[in-house]
Short mmCIF file of C-alpha atoms in Angstrom, two decimals:
data_model
loop_
_atom_site.label_atom_id
_atom_site.label_comp_id
_atom_site.label_asym_id
_atom_site.label_seq_id
_atom_site.Cartn_x
_atom_site.Cartn_y
_atom_site.Cartn_z
CA MET J 1 -26.85 -12.65 5.52
CA THR J 2 -26.73 -9.67 7.83
CA HIS J 3 -29.48 -7.11 8.29
CA PHE J 4 -29.99 -3.63 9.66
CA THR J 5 -31.20 -3.91 13.23
CA ARG J 6 -31.86 -1.40 15.96
CA HIS J 7 -29.41 -1.63 18.85
CA PRO J 8 -30.53 -0.99 22.44
CA ARG J 9 -28.67 1.75 24.24
CA GLY J 10 -26.96 1.14 27.52
CA GLY J 11 -23.79 1.68 29.51
CA ILE J 12 -21.66 -1.19 28.29
CA ALA J 13 -17.93 -1.41 28.80
CA ALA J 14 -15.92 -0.83 25.63
CA LEU J 15 -14.47 -4.32 25.41
CA SER J 16 -17.86 -5.91 25.99
CA LEU J 17 -19.33 -3.79 23.26
CA VAL J 18 -16.63 -4.86 20.85
CA ALA J 19 -17.32 -8.50 21.60
CA VAL J 20 -21.05 -8.00 21.08
CA ALA J 21 -20.45 -6.08 17.90
CA LEU J 22 -18.23 -8.75 16.45
CA THR J 23 -20.55 -11.60 17.27
CA GLY J 24 -24.03 -10.16 17.16
CA CYS J 25 -24.24 -6.79 15.48
CA ALA J 26 -25.45 -6.88 11.92
CA VAL J 27 -26.47 -4.28 9.46
CA GLY J 28 -29.19 -4.14 6.88
CA THR J 29 -31.54 -1.65 5.39
CA GLY J 30 -34.95 -2.55 6.64
CA GLY J 31 -37.19 -0.40 8.79
CA ALA J 32 -37.16 -0.49 12.56
CA GLY J 33 -38.68 -3.93 12.67
CA ALA J 34 -37.56 -5.17 9.30
CA GLY J 35 -35.51 -8.32 9.17
CA THR J 36 -34.93 -8.94 5.49
CA ASP J 37 -33.79 -7.05 2.45
CA ALA J 38 -37.24 -7.51 0.92
CA ASP J 39 -38.70 -5.33 3.68
CA TYR J 40 -36.54 -2.39 2.74
CA ASP J 41 -38.44 0.37 0.95
CA ARG J 42 -36.03 2.71 -0.77
CA SER J 43 -38.83 5.15 -1.62
CA ALA J 44 -40.05 5.42 1.97
CA THR J 45 -39.94 8.84 3.60
CA LEU J 46 -37.61 8.71 6.55
CA ASP J 47 -37.90 10.69 9.76
CA GLY J 48 -36.25 10.93 13.15
CA THR J 49 -32.71 12.24 13.43
CA LEU J 50 -29.39 11.56 11.74
CA THR J 51 -26.22 12.54 13.57
CA VAL J 52 -23.11 12.64 11.40
CA MET J 53 -19.62 12.77 12.91
CA GLY J 54 -16.50 13.87 11.06
CA PHE J 55 -18.14 15.83 8.25
CA SER J 56 -18.53 19.59 8.47
CA GLY J 57 -19.23 20.32 4.81
CA VAL J 58 -18.35 23.96 4.23
CA ASP J 59 -17.68 24.30 0.50
CA GLU J 60 -19.99 23.98 -2.47
CA ILE J 61 -18.87 20.42 -3.23
CA ALA J 62 -20.05 19.37 0.21
CA THR J 63 -23.11 21.57 0.61
CA THR J 64 -24.58 20.82 -2.82
CA ARG J 65 -24.49 17.10 -2.16
CA ALA J 66 -25.61 17.47 1.45
CA ASP J 67 -28.67 19.42 0.33
CA LEU J 68 -29.59 16.59 -2.03
CA ALA J 69 -29.05 14.01 0.70
CA LYS J 70 -31.20 15.95 3.16
CA LYS J 71 -33.97 16.14 0.56
CA ALA J 72 -33.77 12.37 0.07
CA LEU J 73 -34.15 11.89 3.84
CA GLY J 74 -37.58 13.50 3.96
CA ASP J 75 -38.43 14.68 7.46
CA THR J 76 -35.20 13.45 9.00
CA THR J 77 -33.38 16.09 11.03
CA VAL J 78 -29.67 16.06 10.18
CA THR J 79 -27.03 17.18 12.68
CA LEU J 80 -23.41 17.54 11.60
CA VAL J 81 -20.87 17.24 14.42
CA GLU J 82 -18.18 19.79 13.60
CA GLY J 83 -14.54 18.83 13.19
CA GLU J 84 -12.66 15.81 11.91
CA LEU J 85 -13.48 12.36 13.19
CA ASP J 86 -12.16 11.84 16.72
CA LEU J 87 -11.61 8.09 17.04
CA GLN J 88 -11.46 8.11 20.82
CA GLN J 89 -14.66 10.12 21.02
CA LEU J 90 -16.29 7.72 18.59
CA LEU J 91 -15.25 4.61 20.52
CA SER J 92 -16.29 6.19 23.80
CA SER J 93 -19.71 7.06 22.40
CA ILE J 94 -20.20 3.49 21.18
CA ALA J 95 -19.16 2.11 24.56
CA ALA J 96 -21.62 4.47 26.24
CA GLY J 97 -24.41 3.32 23.94
CA ASP J 98 -24.75 6.75 22.36
CA PRO J 99 -22.91 6.64 19.01
CA PRO J 100 -23.48 8.91 16.01
CA ASP J 101 -25.61 7.41 13.27
CA LEU J 102 -22.98 7.87 10.57
CA ILE J 103 -19.29 8.70 10.40
CA TYR J 104 -17.02 10.22 7.79
CA ALA J 105 -13.66 8.49 8.12
CA ASP J 106 -10.35 8.08 6.38
CA ARG J 107 -10.38 4.85 4.42
CA THR J 108 -7.25 3.69 6.24
CA GLN J 109 -9.27 3.66 9.47
CA ILE J 110 -12.00 1.37 8.21
CA GLY J 111 -10.26 -1.97 8.68
CA SER J 112 -9.41 -1.57 12.35
CA LEU J 113 -12.78 0.01 13.14
CA ALA J 114 -14.49 -2.96 11.51
CA ALA J 115 -12.33 -5.46 13.38
CA ARG J 116 -13.16 -3.79 16.69
CA GLY J 117 -16.86 -4.03 15.95
CA ALA J 118 -17.12 -0.26 15.91
CA ILE J 119 -18.71 -0.14 12.45
CA LEU J 120 -21.08 -2.45 10.63
CA PRO J 121 -20.89 -4.43 7.38
CA LEU J 122 -22.91 -2.75 4.66
CA GLN J 123 -24.03 -5.44 2.22
CA ASP J 124 -27.73 -5.05 3.03
CA CYS J 125 -27.31 -1.29 2.89
CA ILE J 126 -25.73 -1.65 -0.55
CA ASP J 127 -28.45 -4.03 -1.70
CA GLY J 128 -31.34 -2.06 -0.23
CA GLU J 129 -30.20 1.32 -1.55
CA GLN J 130 -28.97 -0.23 -4.78
CA ILE J 131 -25.58 1.42 -4.37
CA PRO J 132 -23.68 0.62 -7.60
CA THR J 133 -20.43 -0.62 -6.09
CA ASP J 134 -19.29 -1.82 -9.52
CA ASP J 135 -19.02 1.88 -10.41
CA PHE J 136 -16.51 2.53 -7.65
CA LEU J 137 -12.76 2.50 -8.16
CA ARG J 138 -11.52 -0.93 -7.22
CA PRO J 139 -8.58 0.30 -5.04
CA ALA J 140 -10.99 2.55 -3.14
CA LEU J 141 -13.49 -0.25 -2.57
CA ASP J 142 -10.74 -2.70 -1.60
CA GLN J 143 -9.58 -0.27 1.06
CA VAL J 144 -12.96 -0.49 2.83
CA THR J 145 -13.41 -4.25 2.39
CA LEU J 146 -12.24 -6.44 5.24
CA ASP J 147 -12.33 -10.24 5.03
CA GLY J 148 -14.70 -10.04 2.07
CA LYS J 149 -17.17 -7.64 3.70
CA VAL J 150 -17.67 -4.00 2.70
CA TYR J 151 -17.67 -1.62 5.68
CA GLY J 152 -17.54 1.76 3.97
CA ILE J 153 -18.84 3.67 0.97
CA PRO J 154 -15.88 5.51 -0.68
CA GLU J 155 -16.19 9.25 -1.20
CA PHE J 156 -13.32 11.54 -2.28
CA ASN J 157 -10.18 10.10 -3.88
CA SER J 158 -6.70 11.52 -3.60
CA VAL J 159 -3.71 10.82 -5.88
CA GLN J 160 -0.27 12.31 -6.50
CA ILE J 161 1.32 13.93 -9.51
CA VAL J 162 4.75 15.47 -9.98
CA MET J 163 4.88 19.23 -9.57
CA ALA J 164 8.03 21.08 -10.65
CA ASN J 165 9.47 24.56 -11.17
CA ALA J 166 10.16 24.74 -14.91
CA THR J 167 12.52 27.71 -14.56
CA LEU J 168 14.73 25.91 -12.06
CA LEU J 169 14.69 22.74 -14.16
CA ASP J 170 15.75 24.63 -17.29
CA ALA J 171 18.53 26.51 -15.49
CA ALA J 172 19.93 23.25 -14.11
CA GLY J 173 19.64 21.42 -17.42
CA VAL J 174 17.13 19.01 -15.92
CA ALA J 175 14.19 17.53 -17.84
CA LEU J 176 10.78 16.75 -16.36
CA ASP J 177 11.45 13.08 -17.11
CA ASP J 178 14.42 13.29 -14.75
CA VAL J 179 12.19 14.06 -11.74
CA ASN J 180 9.13 11.88 -12.37
CA GLY J 181 10.58 8.76 -10.74
CA SER J 182 11.11 6.70 -13.86
CA ASP J 183 14.91 6.73 -13.43
CA TRP J 184 16.15 6.91 -9.84
CA LYS J 185 19.76 7.61 -10.83
CA ALA J 186 18.62 10.48 -13.02
CA MET J 187 16.39 11.80 -10.23
CA SER J 188 19.27 11.73 -7.76
CA ALA J 189 21.47 13.56 -10.28
CA ALA J 190 18.68 16.09 -10.87
CA ASN J 191 18.39 16.59 -7.13
CA THR J 192 22.09 17.43 -6.91
CA ALA J 193 21.89 19.78 -9.89
CA LEU J 194 18.85 21.63 -8.52
CA THR J 195 19.94 21.92 -4.88
CA LYS J 196 21.49 25.21 -3.84
CA SER J 197 23.13 26.05 -0.51
CA ASP J 198 24.98 29.08 0.81
CA GLY J 199 27.41 28.58 3.65
CA GLY J 200 25.76 25.31 4.58
CA LYS J 201 22.32 26.91 4.61
CA LEU J 202 19.85 25.40 2.16
CA GLN J 203 18.57 27.90 -0.42
CA VAL J 204 16.79 25.63 -2.93
CA ILE J 205 15.39 22.17 -2.24
CA GLY J 206 16.27 20.14 -5.30
CA VAL J 207 13.79 17.28 -5.02
CA ASP J 208 11.53 16.36 -2.14
CA SER J 209 10.74 12.64 -2.11
CA LYS J 210 8.05 13.32 0.52
CA LEU J 211 8.99 10.86 3.20
CA PRO J 212 7.69 9.36 5.38
CA GLU J 213 4.20 9.50 3.86
CA PHE J 214 5.09 8.45 0.30
CA LEU J 215 7.21 5.37 0.95
CA PRO J 216 4.30 3.16 -0.26
CA LEU J 217 4.50 5.03 -3.58
CA TRP J 218 8.24 4.50 -4.03
CA ALA J 219 8.02 0.88 -2.90
CA LYS J 220 5.31 0.19 -5.45
CA ALA J 221 7.34 1.99 -8.10
CA ASN J 222 10.06 -0.54 -7.32
CA GLY J 223 7.64 -3.45 -7.72
CA ALA J 224 6.93 -4.07 -4.03
CA ASP J 225 3.69 -4.20 -2.05
CA LEU J 226 4.01 -3.35 1.65
CA LEU J 227 1.13 -5.66 2.53
CA SER J 228 -0.23 -8.81 0.92
CA ALA J 229 -3.47 -8.51 -1.02
CA ASP J 230 -5.42 -10.33 1.70
CA GLY J 231 -4.19 -7.90 4.35
CA ARG J 232 -2.58 -10.63 6.43
CA THR J 233 1.12 -10.54 5.66
CA ALA J 234 3.46 -7.59 6.15
CA GLN J 235 6.17 -7.29 3.50
CA LEU J 236 8.10 -4.35 4.91
CA ASP J 237 11.47 -6.13 4.83
CA ASP J 238 11.20 -6.99 1.14
CA PRO J 239 14.57 -6.06 -0.43
CA ARG J 240 12.73 -3.86 -2.92
CA VAL J 241 11.19 -1.87 -0.05
CA VAL J 242 14.64 -1.53 1.54
CA GLU J 243 16.00 -0.30 -1.78
CA ALA J 244 13.15 2.19 -2.15
CA LEU J 245 13.66 3.62 1.34
CA THR J 246 17.43 3.76 0.89
CA TRP J 247 17.07 5.74 -2.31
CA ALA J 248 14.24 8.05 -1.17
CA ALA J 249 16.14 8.87 2.04
CA SER J 250 19.35 9.56 0.07
CA ILE J 251 17.54 12.43 -1.63
CA TYR J 252 17.65 14.22 1.72
CA THR J 253 21.16 13.11 2.63
CA ASP J 254 22.44 14.64 -0.60
CA GLN J 255 20.95 17.99 0.48
CA GLY J 256 22.50 18.05 3.92
CA GLY J 257 20.04 15.88 5.79
CA PHE J 258 16.33 15.48 6.31
CA ASP J 259 16.22 17.92 9.22
CA LYS J 260 17.49 20.75 7.03
CA VAL J 261 15.09 19.98 4.19
CA LYS J 262 12.12 19.61 6.51
CA ALA J 263 12.85 22.82 8.38
CA TYR J 264 13.17 24.74 5.12
CA ARG J 265 10.05 23.28 3.52
CA ASP J 266 8.04 23.84 6.71
CA SER J 267 8.97 27.52 6.63
CA ALA J 268 7.38 28.02 3.20
CA ASP J 269 4.11 29.87 2.71
CA PHE J 270 2.60 26.63 1.50
CA PHE J 271 -0.95 27.88 0.95
CA GLY J 272 -0.07 31.44 -0.03
CA ALA J 273 1.48 33.51 -2.79
CA GLY J 274 4.89 32.93 -1.24
CA ASN J 275 4.76 29.18 -1.78
CA GLN J 276 7.92 27.26 -2.64
CA PHE J 277 7.23 27.18 -6.37
CA ALA J 278 6.37 30.87 -6.68
CA THR J 279 9.53 31.81 -4.77
CA ASP J 280 11.79 29.42 -6.69
CA VAL J 281 12.95 27.43 -3.66
CA LEU J 282 11.81 23.94 -4.73
CA GLY J 283 12.71 22.03 -7.84
CA ALA J 284 10.20 19.18 -7.81
CA MET J 285 8.08 16.92 -5.61
CA PRO J 286 5.16 14.51 -5.81
CA MET J 287 2.04 16.03 -4.27
CA GLU J 288 -1.70 15.36 -4.00
CA GLN J 289 -3.83 16.74 -6.80
CA TRP J 290 -5.72 19.25 -4.66
CA TYR J 291 -2.58 21.37 -4.49
CA VAL J 292 -3.03 22.22 -8.18
CA ASN J 293 -6.07 24.31 -7.24
CA VAL J 294 -4.15 26.01 -4.44
CA LEU J 295 -1.32 26.97 -6.78
CA ASN J 296 -3.70 28.15 -9.48
CA ASP J 297 -5.50 30.36 -6.99
CA VAL J 298 -2.55 31.95 -5.18
CA SER J 299 0.24 31.89 -7.78
CA PRO J 300 -1.25 31.45 -11.28
CA ASP J 301 1.89 32.82 -12.94
CA ALA J 302 4.37 30.56 -11.16
CA PRO J 303 6.63 28.66 -13.61
CA LEU J 304 5.11 25.25 -13.05
CA ALA J 305 5.37 21.97 -14.92
CA PHE J 306 3.44 18.77 -14.23
CA ASP J 307 3.70 15.07 -14.92
CA THR J 308 2.48 11.82 -13.42
CA VAL J 309 4.65 9.88 -11.02
CA ARG J 310 6.21 6.95 -12.86
CA ASP J 311 7.41 3.54 -11.76
CA ARG J 312 10.85 2.34 -12.76
CA HIS J 313 9.45 1.04 -16.03
CA GLY J 314 8.10 4.48 -16.89
CA GLU J 315 4.47 3.60 -16.23
CA THR J 316 2.11 6.01 -14.46
CA LEU J 317 1.46 5.23 -10.81
CA ALA J 318 -0.45 6.84 -7.93
CA TYR J 319 -1.06 5.88 -4.31
CA ALA J 320 -4.77 6.34 -3.68
CA SER J 321 -6.21 7.48 -0.39
CA GLY J 322 -9.43 9.16 0.60
CA SER J 323 -12.54 9.15 2.74
CA ALA J 324 -15.55 6.91 3.23
CA TRP J 325 -18.92 6.77 4.96
CA ALA J 326 -19.42 4.12 7.62
CA ILE J 327 -22.22 3.25 10.05
CA PRO J 328 -21.27 2.78 13.72
CA ALA J 329 -22.49 -0.14 15.77
CA GLY J 330 -25.53 1.03 17.68
CA SER J 331 -26.65 3.60 15.11
CA ASP J 332 -30.21 4.63 15.89
CA ASN J 333 -31.03 5.40 12.28
CA PRO J 334 -29.02 3.11 9.97
CA GLU J 335 -31.64 3.43 7.23
CA ALA J 336 -31.17 7.19 7.00
CA ALA J 337 -27.40 6.77 7.33
CA CYS J 338 -27.34 4.39 4.40
CA ARG J 339 -29.46 6.66 2.23
CA TRP J 340 -27.24 9.63 3.05
CA ALA J 341 -24.15 7.64 2.01
CA ARG J 342 -25.82 6.53 -1.21
CA VAL J 343 -26.87 10.04 -2.25
CA MET J 344 -23.60 11.71 -1.25
CA THR J 345 -21.57 9.31 -3.41
CA SER J 346 -23.96 9.13 -6.37
CA GLU J 347 -23.07 10.24 -9.87
CA GLU J 348 -25.99 12.69 -9.79
CA ALA J 349 -24.86 14.40 -6.59
CA TRP J 350 -21.24 14.62 -7.65
CA THR J 351 -22.25 16.11 -11.01
CA ALA J 352 -24.48 18.71 -9.34
CA ALA J 353 -21.64 19.63 -6.99
CA ALA J 354 -19.20 19.95 -9.87
CA GLU J 355 -21.63 22.19 -11.75
CA ALA J 356 -21.89 24.41 -8.67
CA ARG J 357 -18.12 24.71 -8.56
CA VAL J 358 -17.92 25.46 -12.29
CA THR J 359 -20.29 28.39 -11.76
CA LEU J 360 -18.20 29.79 -8.93
CA ARG J 361 -14.91 29.30 -10.76
CA GLU J 362 -16.24 31.03 -13.87
CA ALA J 363 -17.43 33.95 -11.76
CA ASP J 364 -13.88 34.28 -10.41
CA GLY J 365 -12.33 33.91 -13.86
CA LYS J 366 -10.72 30.61 -12.87
CA PRO J 367 -10.71 27.22 -14.61
CA PHE J 368 -12.55 24.23 -13.20
CA THR J 369 -9.86 21.61 -12.69
CA GLY J 370 -12.11 18.74 -11.64
CA VAL J 371 -12.93 16.73 -8.53
CA LEU J 372 -11.74 13.18 -7.89
CA THR J 373 -14.20 10.79 -6.28
CA GLY J 374 -14.34 7.10 -5.45
CA ASN J 375 -17.00 6.70 -8.16
CA ALA J 376 -15.57 6.12 -11.65
CA LYS J 377 -18.82 7.03 -13.42
CA ALA J 378 -19.01 10.26 -11.45
CA ASP J 379 -15.42 11.04 -12.41
CA ALA J 380 -16.26 10.55 -16.09
CA ALA J 381 -19.27 12.87 -15.80
CA ILE J 382 -17.25 15.52 -13.97
CA GLN J 383 -14.45 15.31 -16.50
CA LYS J 384 -16.87 16.53 -19.18
CA LEU J 385 -17.34 19.75 -17.20
CA LEU J 386 -13.66 20.71 -17.12
CA THR J 387 -12.87 24.19 -18.40
CA GLU J 388 -9.65 25.33 -20.03
CA GLY J 389 -7.22 27.31 -17.96
CA GLY J 390 -4.29 27.51 -20.35
CA GLU J 391 -0.89 26.02 -19.68
CA PRO J 392 0.46 24.60 -17.49
CA TRP J 393 -2.91 24.08 -15.80
CA ASP J 394 -4.53 22.09 -18.58
CA THR J 395 -1.60 19.68 -18.50
CA ALA J 396 -1.89 19.44 -14.72
CA VAL J 397 -5.54 18.39 -14.99
CA GLU J 398 -4.72 15.90 -17.72
CA LYS J 399 -2.04 14.33 -15.53
CA VAL J 400 -4.36 14.19 -12.52
CA TYR J 401 -6.93 12.17 -14.42
CA GLU J 402 -4.24 9.95 -15.91
CA ALA J 403 -2.94 9.26 -12.41
CA ASN J 404 -6.43 8.50 -11.20
CA ASP J 405 -6.65 5.70 -13.76
CA HIS J 406 -3.49 4.04 -12.41
CA THR J 407 -3.92 3.82 -8.67
CA PHE J 408 -3.18 1.31 -5.96
CA SER J 409 -3.94 1.32 -2.24
CA LEU J 410 -2.99 -0.68 0.81
CA PRO J 411 -5.56 -3.42 1.51
CA ALA J 412 -7.85 -3.11 4.51
CA ASN J 413 -6.63 -4.97 7.56
CA PRO J 414 -7.66 -5.18 11.22
CA ALA J 415 -4.42 -3.56 12.45
CA ASP J 416 -4.09 -0.67 10.02
CA ALA J 417 -3.15 1.88 12.71
CA GLU J 418 -0.43 -0.36 14.15
CA PHE J 419 0.82 -1.25 10.66
CA THR J 420 1.07 2.42 9.70
CA ASP J 421 2.82 3.28 12.96
CA ALA J 422 5.39 0.54 12.44
CA LEU J 423 6.07 1.74 8.90
CA GLN J 424 6.35 5.42 9.77
CA ASP J 425 8.50 4.72 12.83
CA ALA J 426 10.92 2.84 10.58
CA VAL J 427 11.11 5.63 8.02
CA ASN J 428 11.59 8.26 10.71
CA ALA J 429 14.34 6.21 12.33
CA VAL J 430 16.18 6.20 9.00
CA LEU J 431 15.60 9.88 8.34
CA ASN J 432 16.85 10.77 11.82
CA GLY J 433 19.98 8.64 11.40
CA GLN J 434 19.01 6.23 14.16
CA GLN J 435 18.89 3.05 12.08
CA SER J 436 19.85 1.73 8.67
CA PRO J 437 17.00 1.04 6.24
CA GLU J 438 17.63 -2.72 6.61
CA ASP J 439 17.48 -2.68 10.40
CA ALA J 440 14.57 -0.26 10.62
CA LEU J 441 12.41 -2.21 8.20
CA ALA J 442 13.34 -5.55 9.79
CA GLU J 443 12.12 -4.25 13.14
CA ALA J 444 9.03 -2.75 11.53
CA GLN J 445 8.31 -6.08 9.85
CA GLN J 446 8.29 -7.89 13.19
CA ASN J 447 6.09 -5.28 14.86
CA ALA J 448 3.66 -5.02 11.95
CA GLN J 449 3.33 -8.79 11.51
CA LYS J 450 2.69 -9.36 15.20
CA ALA J 451 -0.01 -6.69 15.15
CA LEU J 452 -1.59 -8.27 12.09
CA ASP J 453 -1.45 -11.79 13.51
CA ASP J 454 -2.98 -10.69 16.81
CA ALA J 455 -5.72 -8.65 15.15
CA TRP J 456 -6.69 -11.34 12.67
CA ALA J 457 -6.72 -13.97 15.41
CA LYS J 458 -9.05 -11.87 17.55
CA LEU J 459 -11.29 -11.18 14.58
CA GLU J 460 -11.53 -14.86 13.65
CA LYS J 461 -12.07 -15.93 17.26
CA ASN J 462 -14.98 -13.53 17.66
CA GLY J 463 -16.42 -14.56 14.31
#
């Protein structure tokens, strides 16, 4: 079993640090000299400092929980390093022996950070703080679990639902079922019916399949996983993945090409009142749930319709992503870091944050549409606080929570950055007309598998 231990500072080369981290660094929850879980005192008042990188916390969802976490840390002085997590800065700080005590990272980054020895396994943290991991969404927890060890505590969760312009659908004789992904032939036909051009210039985007980022969603809808459950085997050249990419890319080809669609969608006032739905220039697309709040705020009267994304059997499906807390190798205050992570992701803190948002939304005359977390019990508690906003917003919220109950994620692996690069390079090569889907994914398969094999071999060699 591993334990929290203090790590001496010093100017160690990055590669040497990684080797030490992989072979000797361990994490637990005891005090400075504690060596066992039994020595950990959850009720102890902590002191010293806690430096957090990657979390700025500017809205009420963040600040409400952060206030509770600070209170739980007693006399500990908390410093938040502004801005998103800078991986190079993080790795440099670890190599220099001066890392932050806690980081706020994307869950897709956890596997490679763990494999490099940059972050620590958290089992003793989980045991000592009694973090109820059984309450967490399984796909979220799987995404921060490498080779059977948990390296992160999941925080927010993100899913997709279908967002559509009901007026455009009605005018084109297209039903919402035609654009939710359950029937690819129908969705292609709907795309053609919705698309409008004038003299070769795109006027209305029919359907946006949201490539390259949503290929995992369409592959899964076609019954394919891009990566084996153990995170060791790439499956990018699976014929079902090729079929998914071929179809999703054809959505753009049928509108004159990806470059035209991308240029037009990038010109939209995405976060403002002139967004693509309010101005009737987009028929439908899958999009993360947070955009519902944006649309409700800036264009509450836009003719919107919502549904879940469906697989080809008509079942609801969502590709989950999100954030997580992780403790860097060399953290000076892992006990405080662990407690912060526990409080920030607790049902109590999430509920308090949701109540704070309800108050603000009511003051603005807006509905509370919910917050998705990595904690299923917290989600259930928050769902009870939802307020009615009328249609189509109530349906949107209903679909968000339905999607959140039907998620999948890519498993953690020690080469997640390289795997993602290989996948996105393949999709972009297809979208830019440089390669066929078959050739692009075959090349991506080779590159991704080599990266996985090398990373797993290094991880197993270093133990």
